Amino acid sequence: MLSTGPVRPERRHRPIVRWDAALSGFALVVTGMLVALGIFGAVFLVAFFEYCPPRTCSSSAVLVSVGGSLVVAAAAGVAGLAMTVLRVVERRPAWPFALATLAVAASAVAFGAVHYASAIGY
């Protein structure tokens, strides 16, 4: 008689919660669209930035506000995507991470837009 070692019980995975995966996917898609729209808008805002009166405008503040906010939004999007996918694969609730990712990315884009307006003197 051959011994193949100890017999381990088969490990069962919990099923994926469909509404959780759908809500998480929807939030991540909206986050990606928001970041893409922010990048598209930032390219146009910076590309057509013609004149900056020195008393009311700072061109370096424009670049920092636009670039910084988009870097933060993109980094939050990638990190949130990774955490959400990991939670879905582990079959744990993922929607809070996806919605937090959306909130952080939206806040970063809004922060950049507000600081862009203040940097050009509006």
mmCIF file of C-alpha atoms in Angstrom:
data_model
loop_
_atom_site.group_PDB
_atom_site.id
_atom_site.type_symbol
_atom_site.label_atom_id
_atom_site.label_comp_id
_atom_site.label_asym_id
_atom_site.label_seq_id
_atom_site.Cartn_x
_atom_site.Cartn_y
_atom_site.Cartn_z
ATOM 1 C CA MET A 1 0.000 0.000 0.000
ATOM 2 C CA LEU A 2 1.384 3.409 -1.027
ATOM 3 C CA SER A 3 0.994 6.380 1.204
ATOM 4 C CA THR A 4 0.502 9.694 -0.537
ATOM 5 C CA GLY A 5 0.648 11.781 2.599
ATOM 6 C CA PRO A 6 -2.046 13.348 4.683
ATOM 7 C CA VAL A 7 -5.376 13.915 3.055
ATOM 8 C CA ARG A 8 -6.446 17.538 3.196
ATOM 9 C CA PRO A 9 -10.084 18.479 3.110
ATOM 10 C CA GLU A 10 -11.118 20.283 -0.047
ATOM 11 C CA ARG A 11 -11.339 24.007 0.496
ATOM 12 C CA ARG A 12 -14.522 25.632 -0.754
ATOM 13 C CA HIS A 13 -14.676 29.220 -1.854
ATOM 14 C CA ARG A 14 -17.578 31.451 -1.152
ATOM 15 C CA PRO A 15 -19.420 32.540 -4.286
ATOM 16 C CA ILE A 16 -18.769 35.979 -5.693
ATOM 17 C CA VAL A 17 -21.480 38.415 -4.683
ATOM 18 C CA ARG A 18 -22.718 39.684 -8.027
ATOM 19 C CA TRP A 19 -24.138 43.008 -6.892
ATOM 20 C CA ASP A 20 -20.875 43.775 -5.097
ATOM 21 C CA ALA A 21 -18.807 43.012 -8.187
ATOM 22 C CA ALA A 22 -21.195 44.974 -10.422
ATOM 23 C CA LEU A 23 -21.244 48.044 -8.156
ATOM 24 C CA SER A 24 -17.472 47.906 -7.791
ATOM 25 C CA GLY A 25 -16.983 47.590 -11.533
ATOM 26 C CA PHE A 26 -19.366 50.462 -12.225
ATOM 27 C CA ALA A 27 -17.602 52.717 -9.701
ATOM 28 C CA LEU A 28 -14.208 51.877 -11.195
ATOM 29 C CA VAL A 29 -15.433 52.541 -14.739
ATOM 30 C CA VAL A 30 -16.786 55.933 -13.647
ATOM 31 C CA THR A 31 -13.468 56.628 -11.913
ATOM 32 C CA GLY A 32 -11.545 55.802 -15.079
ATOM 33 C CA MET A 33 -13.813 58.012 -17.160
ATOM 34 C CA LEU A 34 -13.430 60.857 -14.663
ATOM 35 C CA VAL A 35 -9.633 60.611 -14.686
ATOM 36 C CA ALA A 36 -9.590 60.422 -18.500
ATOM 37 C CA LEU A 37 -11.870 63.461 -18.729
ATOM 38 C CA GLY A 38 -9.654 65.298 -16.245
ATOM 39 C CA ILE A 39 -6.538 64.542 -18.280
ATOM 40 C CA PHE A 40 -8.260 65.565 -21.514
ATOM 41 C CA GLY A 41 -9.462 68.813 -19.957
ATOM 42 C CA ALA A 42 -6.077 69.536 -18.395
ATOM 43 C CA VAL A 43 -4.305 69.148 -21.723
ATOM 44 C CA PHE A 44 -6.626 71.718 -23.263
ATOM 45 C CA LEU A 45 -6.440 74.087 -20.290
ATOM 46 C CA VAL A 46 -2.653 74.079 -20.335
ATOM 47 C CA ALA A 47 -2.290 73.997 -24.140
ATOM 48 C CA PHE A 48 -4.474 77.057 -24.701
ATOM 49 C CA PHE A 49 -3.127 78.969 -21.734
ATOM 50 C CA GLU A 50 -2.100 82.168 -23.540
ATOM 51 C CA TYR A 51 -1.562 85.107 -21.311
ATOM 52 C CA CYS A 52 -0.981 85.264 -17.595
ATOM 53 C CA PRO A 53 -0.947 88.774 -16.061
ATOM 54 C CA PRO A 54 1.755 88.728 -13.375
ATOM 55 C CA ARG A 55 -0.350 90.417 -10.686
ATOM 56 C CA THR A 56 -3.240 87.974 -10.719
ATOM 57 C CA CYS A 57 -1.782 84.835 -12.304
ATOM 58 C CA SER A 58 0.960 82.305 -11.704
ATOM 59 C CA SER A 59 1.850 79.965 -14.560
ATOM 60 C CA SER A 60 3.830 77.656 -12.281
ATOM 61 C CA ALA A 61 0.838 77.376 -9.947
ATOM 62 C CA VAL A 62 -1.307 76.445 -12.950
ATOM 63 C CA LEU A 63 1.002 73.574 -13.879
ATOM 64 C CA VAL A 64 1.327 72.384 -10.291
ATOM 65 C CA SER A 65 -2.407 72.474 -9.622
ATOM 66 C CA VAL A 66 -3.356 70.707 -12.848
ATOM 67 C CA GLY A 67 -0.492 68.208 -12.898
ATOM 68 C CA GLY A 68 -0.544 67.462 -9.197
ATOM 69 C CA SER A 69 -4.242 66.820 -9.036
ATOM 70 C CA LEU A 70 -4.132 64.488 -12.027
ATOM 71 C CA VAL A 71 -1.183 62.540 -10.627
ATOM 72 C CA VAL A 72 -3.069 62.082 -7.356
ATOM 73 C CA ALA A 73 -6.261 61.071 -9.189
ATOM 74 C CA ALA A 74 -4.436 58.562 -11.401
ATOM 75 C CA ALA A 75 -2.476 57.084 -8.486
ATOM 76 C CA ALA A 76 -5.650 56.751 -6.422
ATOM 77 C CA GLY A 77 -7.375 55.103 -9.384
ATOM 78 C CA VAL A 78 -4.633 52.521 -9.844
ATOM 79 C CA ALA A 79 -4.379 51.777 -6.123
ATOM 80 C CA GLY A 80 -8.156 51.550 -5.764
ATOM 81 C CA LEU A 81 -8.405 49.280 -8.792
ATOM 82 C CA ALA A 82 -5.784 46.951 -7.339
ATOM 83 C CA MET A 83 -7.457 46.812 -3.924
ATOM 84 C CA THR A 84 -10.924 46.326 -5.389
ATOM 85 C CA VAL A 85 -9.840 43.510 -7.677
ATOM 86 C CA LEU A 86 -7.988 41.855 -4.820
ATOM 87 C CA ARG A 87 -11.076 42.040 -2.614
ATOM 88 C CA VAL A 88 -13.318 40.610 -5.359
ATOM 89 C CA VAL A 89 -10.880 37.743 -5.969
ATOM 90 C CA GLU A 90 -10.768 37.026 -2.239
ATOM 91 C CA ARG A 91 -14.590 37.172 -2.230
ATOM 92 C CA ARG A 92 -14.714 39.902 0.352
ATOM 93 C CA PRO A 93 -16.796 43.101 0.115
ATOM 94 C CA ALA A 94 -15.138 45.367 -2.459
ATOM 95 C CA TRP A 95 -17.643 48.147 -3.025
ATOM 96 C CA PRO A 96 -16.383 50.412 -0.207
ATOM 97 C CA PHE A 97 -12.924 50.486 -1.789
ATOM 98 C CA ALA A 98 -14.322 51.213 -5.247
ATOM 99 C CA LEU A 99 -16.516 54.045 -3.976
ATOM 100 C CA ALA A 100 -13.643 55.468 -1.916
ATOM 101 C CA THR A 101 -11.492 55.386 -5.048
ATOM 102 C CA LEU A 102 -14.178 57.300 -6.940
ATOM 103 C CA ALA A 103 -14.473 59.853 -4.125
ATOM 104 C CA VAL A 104 -10.712 60.432 -3.904
ATOM 105 C CA ALA A 105 -10.307 60.769 -7.683
ATOM 106 C CA ALA A 106 -13.287 63.134 -7.955
ATOM 107 C CA SER A 107 -11.969 65.222 -5.060
ATOM 108 C CA ALA A 108 -8.517 65.444 -6.645
ATOM 109 C CA VAL A 109 -9.914 66.557 -10.006
ATOM 110 C CA ALA A 110 -12.215 69.106 -8.332
ATOM 111 C CA PHE A 111 -9.338 70.382 -6.186
ATOM 112 C CA GLY A 112 -7.213 70.848 -9.315
ATOM 113 C CA ALA A 113 -10.009 72.701 -11.116
ATOM 114 C CA VAL A 114 -10.571 75.065 -8.188
ATOM 115 C CA HIS A 115 -6.865 75.780 -7.799
ATOM 116 C CA TYR A 116 -6.495 76.264 -11.562
ATOM 117 C CA ALA A 117 -9.173 78.953 -11.408
ATOM 118 C CA SER A 118 -7.504 80.657 -8.452
ATOM 119 C CA ALA A 119 -4.050 80.436 -10.082
ATOM 120 C CA ILE A 120 -5.206 82.271 -13.201
ATOM 121 C CA GLY A 121 -6.920 84.942 -11.149
ATOM 122 C CA TYR A 122 -10.629 84.108 -11.301
#
